[in-house]
PDB file of C-alpha atoms and ligand atoms in Angstrom:
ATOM      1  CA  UNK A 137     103.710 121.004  77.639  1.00 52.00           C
ATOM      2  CA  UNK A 138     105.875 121.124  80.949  1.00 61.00           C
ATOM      3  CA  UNK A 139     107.952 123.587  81.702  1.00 72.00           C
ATOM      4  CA  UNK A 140     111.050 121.783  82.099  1.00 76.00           C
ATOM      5  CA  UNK A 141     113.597 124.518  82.802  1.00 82.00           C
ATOM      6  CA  UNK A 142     114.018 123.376  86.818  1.00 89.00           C
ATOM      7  CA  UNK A 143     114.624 119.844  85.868  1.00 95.00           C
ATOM      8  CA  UNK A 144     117.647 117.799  85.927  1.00 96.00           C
ATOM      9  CA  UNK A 145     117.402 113.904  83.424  1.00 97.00           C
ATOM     10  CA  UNK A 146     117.424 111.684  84.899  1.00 97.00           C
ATOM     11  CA  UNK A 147     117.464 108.422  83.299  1.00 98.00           C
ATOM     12  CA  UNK A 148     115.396 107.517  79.788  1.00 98.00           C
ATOM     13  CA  UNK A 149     111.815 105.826  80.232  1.00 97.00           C
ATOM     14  CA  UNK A 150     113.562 102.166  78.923  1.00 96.00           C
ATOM     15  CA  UNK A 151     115.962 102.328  81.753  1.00 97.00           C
ATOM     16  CA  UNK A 152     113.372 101.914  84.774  1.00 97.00           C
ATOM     17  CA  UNK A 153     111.177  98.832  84.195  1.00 96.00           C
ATOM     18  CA  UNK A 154     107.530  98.847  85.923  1.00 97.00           C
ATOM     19  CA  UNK A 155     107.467  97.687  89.160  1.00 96.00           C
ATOM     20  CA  UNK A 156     111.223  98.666  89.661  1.00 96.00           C
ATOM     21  CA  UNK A 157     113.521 101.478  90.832  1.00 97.00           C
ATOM     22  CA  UNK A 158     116.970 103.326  90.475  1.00 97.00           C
ATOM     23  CA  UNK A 159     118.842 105.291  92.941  1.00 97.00           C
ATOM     24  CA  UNK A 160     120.602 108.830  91.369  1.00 98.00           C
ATOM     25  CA  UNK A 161     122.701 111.918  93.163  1.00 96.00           C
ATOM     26  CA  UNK A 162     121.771 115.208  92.032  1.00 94.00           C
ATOM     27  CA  UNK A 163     123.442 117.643  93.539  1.00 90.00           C
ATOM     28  CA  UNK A 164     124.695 115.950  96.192  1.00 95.00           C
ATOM     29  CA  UNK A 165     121.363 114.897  97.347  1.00 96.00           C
ATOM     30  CA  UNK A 166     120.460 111.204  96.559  1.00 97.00           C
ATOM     31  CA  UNK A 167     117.233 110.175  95.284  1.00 98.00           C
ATOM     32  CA  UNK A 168     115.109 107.538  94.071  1.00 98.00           C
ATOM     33  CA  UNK A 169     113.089 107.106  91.121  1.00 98.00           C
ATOM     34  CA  UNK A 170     110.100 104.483  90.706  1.00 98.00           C
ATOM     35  CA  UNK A 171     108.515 103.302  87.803  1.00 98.00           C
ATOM     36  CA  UNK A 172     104.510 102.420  88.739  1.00 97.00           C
ATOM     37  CA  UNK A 173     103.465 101.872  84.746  1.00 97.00           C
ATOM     38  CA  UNK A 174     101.454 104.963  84.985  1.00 92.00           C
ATOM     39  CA  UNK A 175     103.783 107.332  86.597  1.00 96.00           C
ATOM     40  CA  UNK A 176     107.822 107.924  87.416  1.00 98.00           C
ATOM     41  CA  UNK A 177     107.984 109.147  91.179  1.00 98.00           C
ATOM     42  CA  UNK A 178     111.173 110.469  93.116  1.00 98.00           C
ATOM     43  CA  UNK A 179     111.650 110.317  96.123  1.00 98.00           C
ATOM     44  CA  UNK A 180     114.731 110.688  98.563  1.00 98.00           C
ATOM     45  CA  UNK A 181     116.619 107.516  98.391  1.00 98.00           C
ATOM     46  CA  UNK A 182     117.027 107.274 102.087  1.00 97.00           C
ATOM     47  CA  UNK A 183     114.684 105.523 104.369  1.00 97.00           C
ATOM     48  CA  UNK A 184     114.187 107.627 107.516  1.00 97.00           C
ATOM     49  CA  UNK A 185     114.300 104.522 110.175  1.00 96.00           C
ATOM     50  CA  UNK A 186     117.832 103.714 109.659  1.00 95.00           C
ATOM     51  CA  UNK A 187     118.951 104.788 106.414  1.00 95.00           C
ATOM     52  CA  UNK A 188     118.363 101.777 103.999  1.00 93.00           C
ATOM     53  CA  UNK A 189     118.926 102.765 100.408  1.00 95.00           C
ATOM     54  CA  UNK A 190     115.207 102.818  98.469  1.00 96.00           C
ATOM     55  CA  UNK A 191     116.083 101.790  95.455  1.00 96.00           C
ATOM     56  CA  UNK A 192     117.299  98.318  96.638  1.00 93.00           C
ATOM     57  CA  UNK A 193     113.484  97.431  96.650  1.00 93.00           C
ATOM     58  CA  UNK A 194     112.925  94.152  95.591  1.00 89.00           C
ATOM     59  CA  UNK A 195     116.381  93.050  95.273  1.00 85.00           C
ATOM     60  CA  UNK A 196     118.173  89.873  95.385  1.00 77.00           C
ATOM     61  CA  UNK A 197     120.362  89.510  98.267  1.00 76.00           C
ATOM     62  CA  UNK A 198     122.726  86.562  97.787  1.00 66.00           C
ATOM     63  CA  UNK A 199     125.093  85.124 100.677  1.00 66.00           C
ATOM     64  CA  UNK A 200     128.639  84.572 100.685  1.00 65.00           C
ATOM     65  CA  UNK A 201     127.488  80.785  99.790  1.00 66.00           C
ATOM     66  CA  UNK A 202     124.975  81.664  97.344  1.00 64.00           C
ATOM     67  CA  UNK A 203     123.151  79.137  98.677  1.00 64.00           C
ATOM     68  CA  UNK A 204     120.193  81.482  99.812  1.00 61.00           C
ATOM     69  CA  UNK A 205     118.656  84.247  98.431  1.00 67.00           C
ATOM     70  CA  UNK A 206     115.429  86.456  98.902  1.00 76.00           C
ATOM     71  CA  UNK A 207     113.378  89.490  98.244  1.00 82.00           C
ATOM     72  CA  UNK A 208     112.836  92.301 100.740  1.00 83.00           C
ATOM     73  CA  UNK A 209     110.549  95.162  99.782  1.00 90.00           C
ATOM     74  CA  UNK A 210     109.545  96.188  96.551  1.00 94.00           C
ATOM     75  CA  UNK A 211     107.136  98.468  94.892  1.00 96.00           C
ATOM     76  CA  UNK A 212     103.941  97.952  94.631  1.00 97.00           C
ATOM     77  CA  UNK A 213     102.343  99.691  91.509  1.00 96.00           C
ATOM     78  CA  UNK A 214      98.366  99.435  92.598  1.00 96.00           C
ATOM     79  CA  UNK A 215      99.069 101.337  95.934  1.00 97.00           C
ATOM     80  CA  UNK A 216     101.337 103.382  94.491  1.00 98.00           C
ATOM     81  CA  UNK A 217     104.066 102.701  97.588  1.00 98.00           C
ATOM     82  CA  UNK A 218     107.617 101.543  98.188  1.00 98.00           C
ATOM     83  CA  UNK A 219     108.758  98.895 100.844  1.00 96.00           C
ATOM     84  CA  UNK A 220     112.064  99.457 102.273  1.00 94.00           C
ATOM     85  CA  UNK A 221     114.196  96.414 101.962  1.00 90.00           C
ATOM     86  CA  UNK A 222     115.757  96.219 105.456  1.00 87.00           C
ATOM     87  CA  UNK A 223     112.531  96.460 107.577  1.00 90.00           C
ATOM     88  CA  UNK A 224     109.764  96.426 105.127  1.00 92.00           C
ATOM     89  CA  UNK A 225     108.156 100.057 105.839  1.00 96.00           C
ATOM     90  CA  UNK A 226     105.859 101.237 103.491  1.00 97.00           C
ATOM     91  CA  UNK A 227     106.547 104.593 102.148  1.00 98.00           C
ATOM     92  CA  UNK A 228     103.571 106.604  99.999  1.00 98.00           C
ATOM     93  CA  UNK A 229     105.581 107.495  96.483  1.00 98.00           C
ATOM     94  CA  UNK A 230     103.328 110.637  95.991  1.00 98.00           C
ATOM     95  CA  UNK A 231     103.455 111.723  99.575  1.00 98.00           C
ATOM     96  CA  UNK A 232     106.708 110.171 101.021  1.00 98.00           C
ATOM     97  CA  UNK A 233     104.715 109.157 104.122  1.00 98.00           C
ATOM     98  CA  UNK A 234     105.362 105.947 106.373  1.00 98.00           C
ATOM     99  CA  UNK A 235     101.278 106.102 107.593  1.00 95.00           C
ATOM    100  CA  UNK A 236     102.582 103.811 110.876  1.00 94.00           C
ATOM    101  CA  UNK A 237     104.967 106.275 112.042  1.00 95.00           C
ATOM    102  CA  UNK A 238     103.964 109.321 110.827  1.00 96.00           C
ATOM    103  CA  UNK A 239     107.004 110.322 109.383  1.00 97.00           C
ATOM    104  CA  UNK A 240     107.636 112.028 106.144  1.00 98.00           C
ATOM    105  CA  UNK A 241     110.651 111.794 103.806  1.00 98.00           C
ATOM    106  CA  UNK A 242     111.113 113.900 100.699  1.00 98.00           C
ATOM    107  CA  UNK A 243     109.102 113.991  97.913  1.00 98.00           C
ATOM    108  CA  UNK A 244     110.138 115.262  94.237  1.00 98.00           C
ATOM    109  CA  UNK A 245     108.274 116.481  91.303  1.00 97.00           C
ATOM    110  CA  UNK A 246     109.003 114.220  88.219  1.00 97.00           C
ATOM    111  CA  UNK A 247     107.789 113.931  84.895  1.00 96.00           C
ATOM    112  CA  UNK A 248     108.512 112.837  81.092  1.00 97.00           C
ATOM    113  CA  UNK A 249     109.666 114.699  78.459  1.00 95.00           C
ATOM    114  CA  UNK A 250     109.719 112.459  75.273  1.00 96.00           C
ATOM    115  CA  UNK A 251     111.835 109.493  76.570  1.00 97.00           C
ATOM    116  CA  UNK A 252     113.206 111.379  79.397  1.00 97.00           C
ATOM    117  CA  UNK A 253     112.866 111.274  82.855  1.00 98.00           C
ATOM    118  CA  UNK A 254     112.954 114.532  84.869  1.00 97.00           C
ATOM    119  CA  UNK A 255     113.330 115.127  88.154  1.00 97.00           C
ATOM    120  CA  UNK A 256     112.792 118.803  89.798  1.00 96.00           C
ATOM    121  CA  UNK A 257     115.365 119.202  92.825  1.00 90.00           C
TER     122      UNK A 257
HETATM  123  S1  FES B 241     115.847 101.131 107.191  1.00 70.31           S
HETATM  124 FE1  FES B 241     113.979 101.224 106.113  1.00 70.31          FE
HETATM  125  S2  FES B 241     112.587 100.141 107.352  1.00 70.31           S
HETATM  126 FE2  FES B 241     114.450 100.091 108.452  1.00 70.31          FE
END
């Protein structure tokens, strides 16, 4: 049994699908939460190269025609990482490293209790 008194819900398990992600604001700091179909994993929302918002992984992006659309980033559930939709880095989901750069962004605990999500801020 987890002691959940430090955590904030999140979301329910049905509202993140595997392979997929959702941004959320707890107290004023904006996160991200990933679904691998093992595990839920936050982690800061923000990409450190120029700010891109994690949780557009995998998105459609749609022009003003409609006429063209495509994927950038997504996660991917057997190496357990995140690729940032603007410029495709790779970020760990346990460690919130970019291995390439070195650099680190934050990393959250997160866990399930019954069908909710919990994130520890
Ligand atoms: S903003 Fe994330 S890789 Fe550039």
């Amino acid at each position: 049994m987890v002691d959940t008194d430090n955590f904030t819900k999140v979301a329910e398990v049905d509202d993140i699908p595997e392979g997929e992600g959702e941004g959320f604001e707890i107290n004023g700091i904006e996160i991200a939460v990933f679904n691998t179909g093992d595990e839920y994993y936050a982690i800061s929302n923000r990409c450190s190269h120029q700010r891109a918002p994690l949780c557009k992984a995998g998105d459609r992006k749609i022009n003003a025609e409609d006429t063209w659309t495509e994927e950038r980033g997504g996660v991917d559930t057997e190496a357990c990482t995140v690729s940032c939709p603007w410029h495709l880095w790779e970020w760990d989901l346990e460690t919130g490293e970019h291995e390439a750069s070195g650099q680190h962004i934050g990393t959250f605990d997160c866990t399930v209790d019954g069908d909710d999500i919990l994130v520890r801020i």
